Amino acid sequence: MDQPRIAPPLHVRPAGPWRRVPEHLAEYGNAIVYTTWGEWVPAAVTEPRLRRLLGRDWTRYRRLPDPTVRLRFVASRLLMKYTAAAALRADPESLEVSYRLGGRPYLRGFDQIDLSLTHTGDLMAVGLSRDGRIGVDAEPADRQMRFDLLQAQMCTPSEAAELAPLPEDEQTAETLRLWTLKEAYTKALGQGMRLGFTEFGFGLRTGRLIAPDGNRASRGEWSFATHHALDRYLLSTACHDAGLDTSHDTSARTTLDAGFAAAMADVF
């Protein structure tokens, strides 16, 4: 099975460029966007439709006591809404973000679209996929992650064997990259930190998913990538191809779950 390809991340602001999101979905089956929360503060402060855009998140937003936390919360939700709206060619007000157990976001009524959110420092990133599960994770590129201190809690024996002989600076960089890849993979699975990082691994040279003993752990249905964002963050993506014959048309009219649409029609 050919590995799914991962789209290069797009730097977006409230003004876009949103047209590239559906283009990436059509070409790769997924799209990844990133931004800084500060770039979204003007939209968060001045948006007259904020209550309608936040939907069920409005109550949570109003209960946050810290103004900075509130702005970051709004910025991340607007980023998810705008990104999903671009992918579905829909009005962001018409979309509802809900949360599964563990806090993983999803779009109510759009089963074909998988969604992942990550944020660290001033960076926010969202991943969307129409082919299967997706997970994104980011860390500051200069974060010092010492292999000797983290080996026991995050490395399989084969990973440790590959990391151990590397020069210290390269070892630190590879340890950080592995950490973001593992976070992205567990997010895509919906497991978060509940899945131990020593229970799976990655080949440093191949980038493939491996079992603790070093053997391949997938037949190519998973793909992984790490990119630099804003020259100061590492952004990793884990993308799964469910093998379904998904439509290349991701407009809302083709991806809205029929049962959900019927239920909403009965309500209104």
PDB file of C-alpha atoms in Angstrom:
ATOM      1  CA  MET A   1       0.000   0.000   0.000  1.00  0.00           C
ATOM      2  CA  ASP A   2       1.359   3.434  -0.927  1.00  0.00           C
ATOM      3  CA  GLN A   3       1.856   5.739   2.024  1.00  0.00           C
ATOM      4  CA  PRO A   4      -0.549   8.699   2.167  1.00  0.00           C
ATOM      5  CA  ARG A   5       1.157  11.962   1.362  1.00  0.00           C
ATOM      6  CA  ILE A   6       1.124  14.827   3.828  1.00  0.00           C
ATOM      7  CA  ALA A   7       0.509  18.353   2.613  1.00  0.00           C
ATOM      8  CA  PRO A   8       3.073  21.045   3.447  1.00  0.00           C
ATOM      9  CA  PRO A   9       1.771  23.314   6.221  1.00  0.00           C
ATOM     10  CA  LEU A  10       0.202  26.623   5.250  1.00  0.00           C
ATOM     11  CA  HIS A  11       0.665  29.856   7.190  1.00  0.00           C
ATOM     12  CA  VAL A  12      -2.785  31.429   7.419  1.00  0.00           C
ATOM     13  CA  ARG A  13      -4.279  34.550   8.927  1.00  0.00           C
ATOM     14  CA  PRO A  14      -7.945  35.572   9.213  1.00  0.00           C
ATOM     15  CA  ALA A  15      -7.696  36.901   5.625  1.00  0.00           C
ATOM     16  CA  GLY A  16      -6.245  33.618   4.334  1.00  0.00           C
ATOM     17  CA  PRO A  17      -4.981  32.319   1.942  1.00  0.00           C
ATOM     18  CA  TRP A  18      -7.968  29.979   2.487  1.00  0.00           C
ATOM     19  CA  ARG A  19      -8.313  28.838  -1.144  1.00  0.00           C
ATOM     20  CA  ARG A  20      -5.234  26.657  -0.680  1.00  0.00           C
ATOM     21  CA  VAL A  21      -6.932  24.541   2.008  1.00  0.00           C
ATOM     22  CA  PRO A  22      -9.409  22.837  -0.389  1.00  0.00           C
ATOM     23  CA  GLU A  23      -6.620  22.647  -2.987  1.00  0.00           C
ATOM     24  CA  HIS A  24      -4.428  20.702  -0.560  1.00  0.00           C
ATOM     25  CA  LEU A  25      -7.352  18.478   0.431  1.00  0.00           C
ATOM     26  CA  ALA A  26      -7.955  17.656  -3.222  1.00  0.00           C
ATOM     27  CA  GLU A  27      -4.264  16.949  -3.897  1.00  0.00           C
ATOM     28  CA  TYR A  28      -3.149  15.264  -0.673  1.00  0.00           C
ATOM     29  CA  GLY A  29      -6.336  14.259   1.121  1.00  0.00           C
ATOM     30  CA  ASN A  30      -5.285  16.457   4.048  1.00  0.00           C
ATOM     31  CA  ALA A  31      -4.400  20.042   4.893  1.00  0.00           C
ATOM     32  CA  ILE A  32      -2.357  21.529   7.734  1.00  0.00           C
ATOM     33  CA  VAL A  33      -2.451  25.196   8.685  1.00  0.00           C
ATOM     34  CA  TYR A  34      -0.564  27.160  11.318  1.00  0.00           C
ATOM     35  CA  THR A  35      -0.555  30.690  12.654  1.00  0.00           C
ATOM     36  CA  THR A  36       0.130  32.673  15.818  1.00  0.00           C
ATOM     37  CA  TRP A  37      -2.618  33.495  18.242  1.00  0.00           C
ATOM     38  CA  GLY A  38      -1.520  37.142  18.141  1.00  0.00           C
ATOM     39  CA  GLU A  39      -2.391  37.307  14.433  1.00  0.00           C
ATOM     40  CA  TRP A  40      -5.971  36.417  15.397  1.00  0.00           C
ATOM     41  CA  VAL A  41      -6.407  38.815  18.318  1.00  0.00           C
ATOM     42  CA  PRO A  42      -7.941  41.598  16.167  1.00  0.00           C
ATOM     43  CA  ALA A  43     -10.502  39.139  14.795  1.00  0.00           C
ATOM     44  CA  ALA A  44     -11.203  37.796  18.283  1.00  0.00           C
ATOM     45  CA  VAL A  45     -11.755  41.300  19.693  1.00  0.00           C
ATOM     46  CA  THR A  46     -13.693  42.908  16.850  1.00  0.00           C
ATOM     47  CA  GLU A  47     -15.658  40.018  15.300  1.00  0.00           C
ATOM     48  CA  PRO A  48     -19.358  40.989  15.636  1.00  0.00           C
ATOM     49  CA  ARG A  49     -20.457  37.384  15.007  1.00  0.00           C
ATOM     50  CA  LEU A  50     -18.271  35.976  17.798  1.00  0.00           C
ATOM     51  CA  ARG A  51     -21.091  34.423  19.812  1.00  0.00           C
ATOM     52  CA  ARG A  52     -22.513  32.657  16.750  1.00  0.00           C
ATOM     53  CA  LEU A  53     -19.049  31.569  15.621  1.00  0.00           C
ATOM     54  CA  LEU A  54     -18.202  30.040  18.992  1.00  0.00           C
ATOM     55  CA  GLY A  55     -21.530  28.247  19.277  1.00  0.00           C
ATOM     56  CA  ARG A  56     -21.441  25.876  22.243  1.00  0.00           C
ATOM     57  CA  ASP A  57     -17.971  27.175  23.157  1.00  0.00           C
ATOM     58  CA  TRP A  58     -19.447  30.582  24.015  1.00  0.00           C
ATOM     59  CA  THR A  59     -20.328  29.545  27.576  1.00  0.00           C
ATOM     60  CA  ARG A  60     -16.876  28.072  28.154  1.00  0.00           C
ATOM     61  CA  TYR A  61     -15.282  31.236  26.764  1.00  0.00           C
ATOM     62  CA  ARG A  62     -17.311  33.481  29.080  1.00  0.00           C
ATOM     63  CA  ARG A  63     -16.290  31.441  32.129  1.00  0.00           C
ATOM     64  CA  LEU A  64     -12.539  31.799  31.538  1.00  0.00           C
ATOM     65  CA  PRO A  65     -11.317  34.353  34.097  1.00  0.00           C
ATOM     66  CA  ASP A  66      -7.936  35.247  32.572  1.00  0.00           C
ATOM     67  CA  PRO A  67      -8.162  37.689  29.609  1.00  0.00           C
ATOM     68  CA  THR A  68      -5.085  36.236  27.879  1.00  0.00           C
ATOM     69  CA  VAL A  69      -6.409  32.685  28.179  1.00  0.00           C
ATOM     70  CA  ARG A  70      -9.745  33.876  26.790  1.00  0.00           C
ATOM     71  CA  LEU A  71      -8.066  35.453  23.748  1.00  0.00           C
ATOM     72  CA  ARG A  72      -6.028  32.324  23.070  1.00  0.00           C
ATOM     73  CA  PHE A  73      -9.141  30.185  23.398  1.00  0.00           C
ATOM     74  CA  VAL A  74     -11.088  32.345  20.944  1.00  0.00           C
ATOM     75  CA  ALA A  75      -8.191  32.425  18.481  1.00  0.00           C
ATOM     76  CA  SER A  76      -7.867  28.634  18.437  1.00  0.00           C
ATOM     77  CA  ARG A  77     -11.617  28.136  17.932  1.00  0.00           C
ATOM     78  CA  LEU A  78     -11.769  30.705  15.156  1.00  0.00           C
ATOM     79  CA  LEU A  79      -8.819  28.992  13.467  1.00  0.00           C
ATOM     80  CA  MET A  80     -10.620  25.641  13.567  1.00  0.00           C
ATOM     81  CA  LYS A  81     -13.862  27.165  12.267  1.00  0.00           C
ATOM     82  CA  TYR A  82     -12.231  29.137   9.450  1.00  0.00           C
ATOM     83  CA  THR A  83     -10.114  26.164   8.375  1.00  0.00           C
ATOM     84  CA  ALA A  84     -13.048  23.780   8.354  1.00  0.00           C
ATOM     85  CA  ALA A  85     -15.207  26.337   6.542  1.00  0.00           C
ATOM     86  CA  ALA A  86     -12.561  26.721   3.840  1.00  0.00           C
ATOM     87  CA  ALA A  87     -12.325  22.942   3.439  1.00  0.00           C
ATOM     88  CA  LEU A  88     -16.093  22.504   3.251  1.00  0.00           C
ATOM     89  CA  ARG A  89     -16.780  25.705   1.310  1.00  0.00           C
ATOM     90  CA  ALA A  90     -19.245  26.634   4.014  1.00  0.00           C
ATOM     91  CA  ASP A  91     -20.031  29.550   6.305  1.00  0.00           C
ATOM     92  CA  PRO A  92     -18.045  29.134   9.559  1.00  0.00           C
ATOM     93  CA  GLU A  93     -21.163  30.073  11.530  1.00  0.00           C
ATOM     94  CA  SER A  94     -22.919  26.982  10.189  1.00  0.00           C
ATOM     95  CA  LEU A  95     -20.304  24.599  11.641  1.00  0.00           C
ATOM     96  CA  GLU A  96     -20.327  23.234  15.172  1.00  0.00           C
ATOM     97  CA  VAL A  97     -17.159  22.028  16.874  1.00  0.00           C
ATOM     98  CA  SER A  98     -17.749  19.405  19.559  1.00  0.00           C
ATOM     99  CA  TYR A  99     -15.382  17.310  21.670  1.00  0.00           C
ATOM    100  CA  ARG A 100     -14.944  13.624  22.256  1.00  0.00           C
ATOM    101  CA  LEU A 101     -13.847  12.074  25.536  1.00  0.00           C
ATOM    102  CA  GLY A 102     -10.340  13.338  26.175  1.00  0.00           C
ATOM    103  CA  GLY A 103     -11.036  16.674  24.459  1.00  0.00           C
ATOM    104  CA  ARG A 104     -10.396  15.726  20.810  1.00  0.00           C
ATOM    105  CA  PRO A 105     -12.385  18.140  18.584  1.00  0.00           C
ATOM    106  CA  TYR A 106     -14.640  17.069  15.746  1.00  0.00           C
ATOM    107  CA  LEU A 107     -17.143  18.646  13.368  1.00  0.00           C
ATOM    108  CA  ARG A 108     -20.704  17.657  14.202  1.00  0.00           C
ATOM    109  CA  GLY A 109     -22.400  16.090  11.193  1.00  0.00           C
ATOM    110  CA  PHE A 110     -19.283  15.798   9.021  1.00  0.00           C
ATOM    111  CA  ASP A 111     -18.043  12.268   9.595  1.00  0.00           C
ATOM    112  CA  GLN A 112     -15.786  12.335   6.539  1.00  0.00           C
ATOM    113  CA  ILE A 113     -13.603  15.122   7.950  1.00  0.00           C
ATOM    114  CA  ASP A 114     -11.154  14.417  10.784  1.00  0.00           C
ATOM    115  CA  LEU A 115      -9.777  17.330  12.790  1.00  0.00           C
ATOM    116  CA  SER A 116      -6.776  17.896  15.079  1.00  0.00           C
ATOM    117  CA  LEU A 117      -5.603  20.981  16.997  1.00  0.00           C
ATOM    118  CA  THR A 118      -2.296  21.768  18.690  1.00  0.00           C
ATOM    119  CA  HIS A 119      -0.835  24.871  20.288  1.00  0.00           C
ATOM    120  CA  THR A 120       2.411  25.765  22.039  1.00  0.00           C
ATOM    121  CA  GLY A 121       3.908  29.156  22.818  1.00  0.00           C
ATOM    122  CA  ASP A 122       2.356  31.584  20.348  1.00  0.00           C
ATOM    123  CA  LEU A 123       1.818  28.895  17.690  1.00  0.00           C
ATOM    124  CA  MET A 124      -1.510  27.281  16.789  1.00  0.00           C
ATOM    125  CA  ALA A 125      -1.950  24.573  14.156  1.00  0.00           C
ATOM    126  CA  VAL A 126      -4.892  22.616  12.770  1.00  0.00           C
ATOM    127  CA  GLY A 127      -4.859  19.455  10.677  1.00  0.00           C
ATOM    128  CA  LEU A 128      -7.776  18.251   8.519  1.00  0.00           C
ATOM    129  CA  SER A 129      -8.121  14.976   6.645  1.00  0.00           C
ATOM    130  CA  ARG A 130     -10.806  13.502   4.385  1.00  0.00           C
ATOM    131  CA  ASP A 131      -9.060  10.090   4.116  1.00  0.00           C
ATOM    132  CA  GLY A 132      -8.768   8.991   7.751  1.00  0.00           C
ATOM    133  CA  ARG A 133      -7.367   9.994  11.114  1.00  0.00           C
ATOM    134  CA  ILE A 134      -4.973  12.924  11.506  1.00  0.00           C
ATOM    135  CA  GLY A 135      -2.962  14.224  14.431  1.00  0.00           C
ATOM    136  CA  VAL A 136      -0.723  17.285  14.743  1.00  0.00           C
ATOM    137  CA  ASP A 137       1.734  18.303  17.442  1.00  0.00           C
ATOM    138  CA  ALA A 138       4.214  21.174  17.807  1.00  0.00           C
ATOM    139  CA  GLU A 139       7.103  22.084  20.074  1.00  0.00           C
ATOM    140  CA  PRO A 140       9.594  24.976  20.149  1.00  0.00           C
ATOM    141  CA  ALA A 141      12.522  23.950  17.951  1.00  0.00           C
ATOM    142  CA  ASP A 142      15.014  25.004  20.618  1.00  0.00           C
ATOM    143  CA  ARG A 143      13.435  22.915  23.389  1.00  0.00           C
ATOM    144  CA  GLN A 144      16.162  20.863  25.040  1.00  0.00           C
ATOM    145  CA  MET A 145      15.082  17.222  25.313  1.00  0.00           C
ATOM    146  CA  ARG A 146      17.909  15.119  26.672  1.00  0.00           C
ATOM    147  CA  PHE A 147      17.987  11.584  25.364  1.00  0.00           C
ATOM    148  CA  ASP A 148      19.728  10.260  28.494  1.00  0.00           C
ATOM    149  CA  LEU A 149      16.901  11.553  30.719  1.00  0.00           C
ATOM    150  CA  LEU A 150      13.986  10.608  28.453  1.00  0.00           C
ATOM    151  CA  GLN A 151      15.163   7.321  26.974  1.00  0.00           C
ATOM    152  CA  ALA A 152      13.368   5.100  29.487  1.00  0.00           C
ATOM    153  CA  GLN A 153       9.996   6.821  29.127  1.00  0.00           C
ATOM    154  CA  MET A 154       9.826   7.472  25.384  1.00  0.00           C
ATOM    155  CA  CYS A 155      12.141   5.182  23.387  1.00  0.00           C
ATOM    156  CA  THR A 156      11.806   1.637  22.121  1.00  0.00           C
ATOM    157  CA  PRO A 157      14.993  -0.454  22.191  1.00  0.00           C
ATOM    158  CA  SER A 158      15.508   0.034  18.452  1.00  0.00           C
ATOM    159  CA  GLU A 159      15.062   3.830  18.742  1.00  0.00           C
ATOM    160  CA  ALA A 160      17.519   3.958  21.638  1.00  0.00           C
ATOM    161  CA  ALA A 161      20.028   1.967  19.612  1.00  0.00           C
ATOM    162  CA  GLU A 162      19.787   4.472  16.748  1.00  0.00           C
ATOM    163  CA  LEU A 163      19.945   7.549  18.996  1.00  0.00           C
ATOM    164  CA  ALA A 164      22.716   6.493  21.358  1.00  0.00           C
ATOM    165  CA  PRO A 165      25.702   6.868  18.968  1.00  0.00           C
ATOM    166  CA  LEU A 166      24.656  10.289  17.610  1.00  0.00           C
ATOM    167  CA  PRO A 167      26.520  13.485  18.551  1.00  0.00           C
ATOM    168  CA  GLU A 168      24.812  15.270  21.458  1.00  0.00           C
ATOM    169  CA  ASP A 169      23.299  18.137  19.445  1.00  0.00           C
ATOM    170  CA  GLU A 170      21.933  15.784  16.786  1.00  0.00           C
ATOM    171  CA  GLN A 171      20.721  13.413  19.475  1.00  0.00           C
ATOM    172  CA  THR A 172      18.795  16.224  21.163  1.00  0.00           C
ATOM    173  CA  ALA A 173      17.223  17.358  17.884  1.00  0.00           C
ATOM    174  CA  GLU A 174      16.182  13.803  16.950  1.00  0.00           C
ATOM    175  CA  THR A 175      14.738  13.193  20.420  1.00  0.00           C
ATOM    176  CA  LEU A 176      12.566  16.297  20.060  1.00  0.00           C
ATOM    177  CA  ARG A 177      11.439  15.258  16.590  1.00  0.00           C
ATOM    178  CA  LEU A 178      10.524  11.778  17.852  1.00  0.00           C
ATOM    179  CA  TRP A 179       8.559  13.309  20.716  1.00  0.00           C
ATOM    180  CA  THR A 180       6.419  15.426  18.368  1.00  0.00           C
ATOM    181  CA  LEU A 181       5.854  12.465  16.035  1.00  0.00           C
ATOM    182  CA  LYS A 182       4.704  10.287  18.923  1.00  0.00           C
ATOM    183  CA  GLU A 183       2.401  13.008  20.208  1.00  0.00           C
ATOM    184  CA  ALA A 184       0.916  13.440  16.730  1.00  0.00           C
ATOM    185  CA  TYR A 185       0.378   9.676  16.320  1.00  0.00           C
ATOM    186  CA  THR A 186      -1.330   9.214  19.693  1.00  0.00           C
ATOM    187  CA  LYS A 187      -3.525  12.256  19.005  1.00  0.00           C
ATOM    188  CA  ALA A 188      -4.546  10.753  15.667  1.00  0.00           C
ATOM    189  CA  LEU A 189      -5.509   7.554  17.501  1.00  0.00           C
ATOM    190  CA  GLY A 190      -7.456   9.575  20.056  1.00  0.00           C
ATOM    191  CA  GLN A 191      -5.290   8.179  22.853  1.00  0.00           C
ATOM    192  CA  GLY A 192      -3.185  11.145  23.909  1.00  0.00           C
ATOM    193  CA  MET A 193      -0.743  10.231  26.685  1.00  0.00           C
ATOM    194  CA  ARG A 194      -2.732   7.085  27.528  1.00  0.00           C
ATOM    195  CA  LEU A 195      -0.682   5.148  24.969  1.00  0.00           C
ATOM    196  CA  GLY A 196       2.845   4.686  26.284  1.00  0.00           C
ATOM    197  CA  PHE A 197       5.551   6.098  24.037  1.00  0.00           C
ATOM    198  CA  THR A 198       7.668   2.958  24.495  1.00  0.00           C
ATOM    199  CA  GLU A 199       4.921   0.803  22.945  1.00  0.00           C
ATOM    200  CA  PHE A 200       5.673   2.022  19.408  1.00  0.00           C
ATOM    201  CA  GLY A 201       8.495   3.755  17.629  1.00  0.00           C
ATOM    202  CA  PHE A 202       9.838   5.307  14.433  1.00  0.00           C
ATOM    203  CA  GLY A 203      12.790   4.496  12.256  1.00  0.00           C
ATOM    204  CA  LEU A 204      15.091   7.503  12.386  1.00  0.00           C
ATOM    205  CA  ARG A 205      16.134   7.103   8.744  1.00  0.00           C
ATOM    206  CA  THR A 206      12.935   5.653   7.280  1.00  0.00           C
ATOM    207  CA  GLY A 207      10.362   7.582   9.311  1.00  0.00           C
ATOM    208  CA  ARG A 208       8.193   4.465   9.345  1.00  0.00           C
ATOM    209  CA  LEU A 209       6.113   3.248  12.263  1.00  0.00           C
ATOM    210  CA  ILE A 210       7.838   0.342  14.012  1.00  0.00           C
ATOM    211  CA  ALA A 211       7.114  -2.085  16.836  1.00  0.00           C
ATOM    212  CA  PRO A 212       9.311  -2.113  19.966  1.00  0.00           C
ATOM    213  CA  ASP A 213      11.439  -4.905  18.450  1.00  0.00           C
ATOM    214  CA  GLY A 214      12.183  -2.787  15.375  1.00  0.00           C
ATOM    215  CA  ASN A 215       9.861  -4.564  12.929  1.00  0.00           C
ATOM    216  CA  ARG A 216       7.443  -2.569  10.794  1.00  0.00           C
ATOM    217  CA  ALA A 217       4.150  -1.913  12.559  1.00  0.00           C
ATOM    218  CA  SER A 218       2.049  -0.891   9.552  1.00  0.00           C
ATOM    219  CA  ARG A 219       1.589  -1.797   5.898  1.00  0.00           C
ATOM    220  CA  GLY A 220       1.931   1.788   4.715  1.00  0.00           C
ATOM    221  CA  GLU A 221      -1.467   3.128   5.759  1.00  0.00           C
ATOM    222  CA  TRP A 222       0.250   5.610   8.101  1.00  0.00           C
ATOM    223  CA  SER A 223       2.433   8.487   7.000  1.00  0.00           C
ATOM    224  CA  PHE A 224       4.401  10.958   9.092  1.00  0.00           C
ATOM    225  CA  ALA A 225       6.142  14.271   8.480  1.00  0.00           C
ATOM    226  CA  THR A 226       7.890  16.999  10.430  1.00  0.00           C
ATOM    227  CA  HIS A 227       8.176  20.582   9.196  1.00  0.00           C
ATOM    228  CA  HIS A 228       9.534  23.827  10.571  1.00  0.00           C
ATOM    229  CA  ALA A 229       6.974  26.550  11.248  1.00  0.00           C
ATOM    230  CA  LEU A 230       7.810  30.244  11.713  1.00  0.00           C
ATOM    231  CA  ASP A 231      11.499  29.204  11.860  1.00  0.00           C
ATOM    232  CA  ARG A 232      11.157  28.458  15.566  1.00  0.00           C
ATOM    233  CA  TYR A 233       8.784  25.495  15.921  1.00  0.00           C
ATOM    234  CA  LEU A 234       8.707  21.855  14.878  1.00  0.00           C
ATOM    235  CA  LEU A 235       5.307  20.775  13.574  1.00  0.00           C
ATOM    236  CA  SER A 236       4.716  17.037  13.150  1.00  0.00           C
ATOM    237  CA  THR A 237       1.776  15.330  11.473  1.00  0.00           C
ATOM    238  CA  ALA A 238       0.518  11.754  11.588  1.00  0.00           C
ATOM    239  CA  CYS A 239      -1.912  10.841   8.820  1.00  0.00           C
ATOM    240  CA  HIS A 240      -3.859   7.612   8.314  1.00  0.00           C
ATOM    241  CA  ASP A 241      -5.440   6.400   5.092  1.00  0.00           C
ATOM    242  CA  ALA A 242      -8.529   4.377   5.964  1.00  0.00           C
ATOM    243  CA  GLY A 243      -8.637   2.968   2.433  1.00  0.00           C
ATOM    244  CA  LEU A 244     -12.097   4.354   1.753  1.00  0.00           C
ATOM    245  CA  ASP A 245     -13.126   5.713  -1.622  1.00  0.00           C
ATOM    246  CA  THR A 246     -13.631   9.236  -0.358  1.00  0.00           C
ATOM    247  CA  SER A 247     -14.983  12.004  -2.504  1.00  0.00           C
ATOM    248  CA  HIS A 248     -12.574  14.668  -3.731  1.00  0.00           C
ATOM    249  CA  ASP A 249     -15.468  17.101  -3.389  1.00  0.00           C
ATOM    250  CA  THR A 250     -15.343  18.255   0.225  1.00  0.00           C
ATOM    251  CA  SER A 251     -18.061  20.869  -0.002  1.00  0.00           C
ATOM    252  CA  ALA A 252     -20.557  20.766   2.843  1.00  0.00           C
ATOM    253  CA  ARG A 253     -23.341  19.427   0.629  1.00  0.00           C
ATOM    254  CA  THR A 254     -21.359  16.226  -0.107  1.00  0.00           C
ATOM    255  CA  THR A 255     -19.804  15.598   3.312  1.00  0.00           C
ATOM    256  CA  LEU A 256     -22.684  16.405   5.658  1.00  0.00           C
ATOM    257  CA  ASP A 257     -23.849  13.201   7.287  1.00  0.00           C
ATOM    258  CA  ALA A 258     -27.285  12.383   5.879  1.00  0.00           C
ATOM    259  CA  GLY A 259     -28.656  11.214   9.226  1.00  0.00           C
ATOM    260  CA  PHE A 260     -27.489  14.371  10.959  1.00  0.00           C
ATOM    261  CA  ALA A 261     -28.996  16.515   8.216  1.00  0.00           C
ATOM    262  CA  ALA A 262     -32.325  14.707   8.516  1.00  0.00           C
ATOM    263  CA  ALA A 263     -32.334  15.107  12.298  1.00  0.00           C
ATOM    264  CA  MET A 264     -31.614  18.816  11.996  1.00  0.00           C
ATOM    265  CA  ALA A 265     -34.388  19.155   9.432  1.00  0.00           C
ATOM    266  CA  ASP A 266     -36.823  17.544  11.892  1.00  0.00           C
ATOM    267  CA  VAL A 267     -35.692  19.912  14.643  1.00  0.00           C
ATOM    268  CA  PHE A 268     -36.102  23.035  12.564  1.00  0.00           C
TER     269      PHE A 268
END
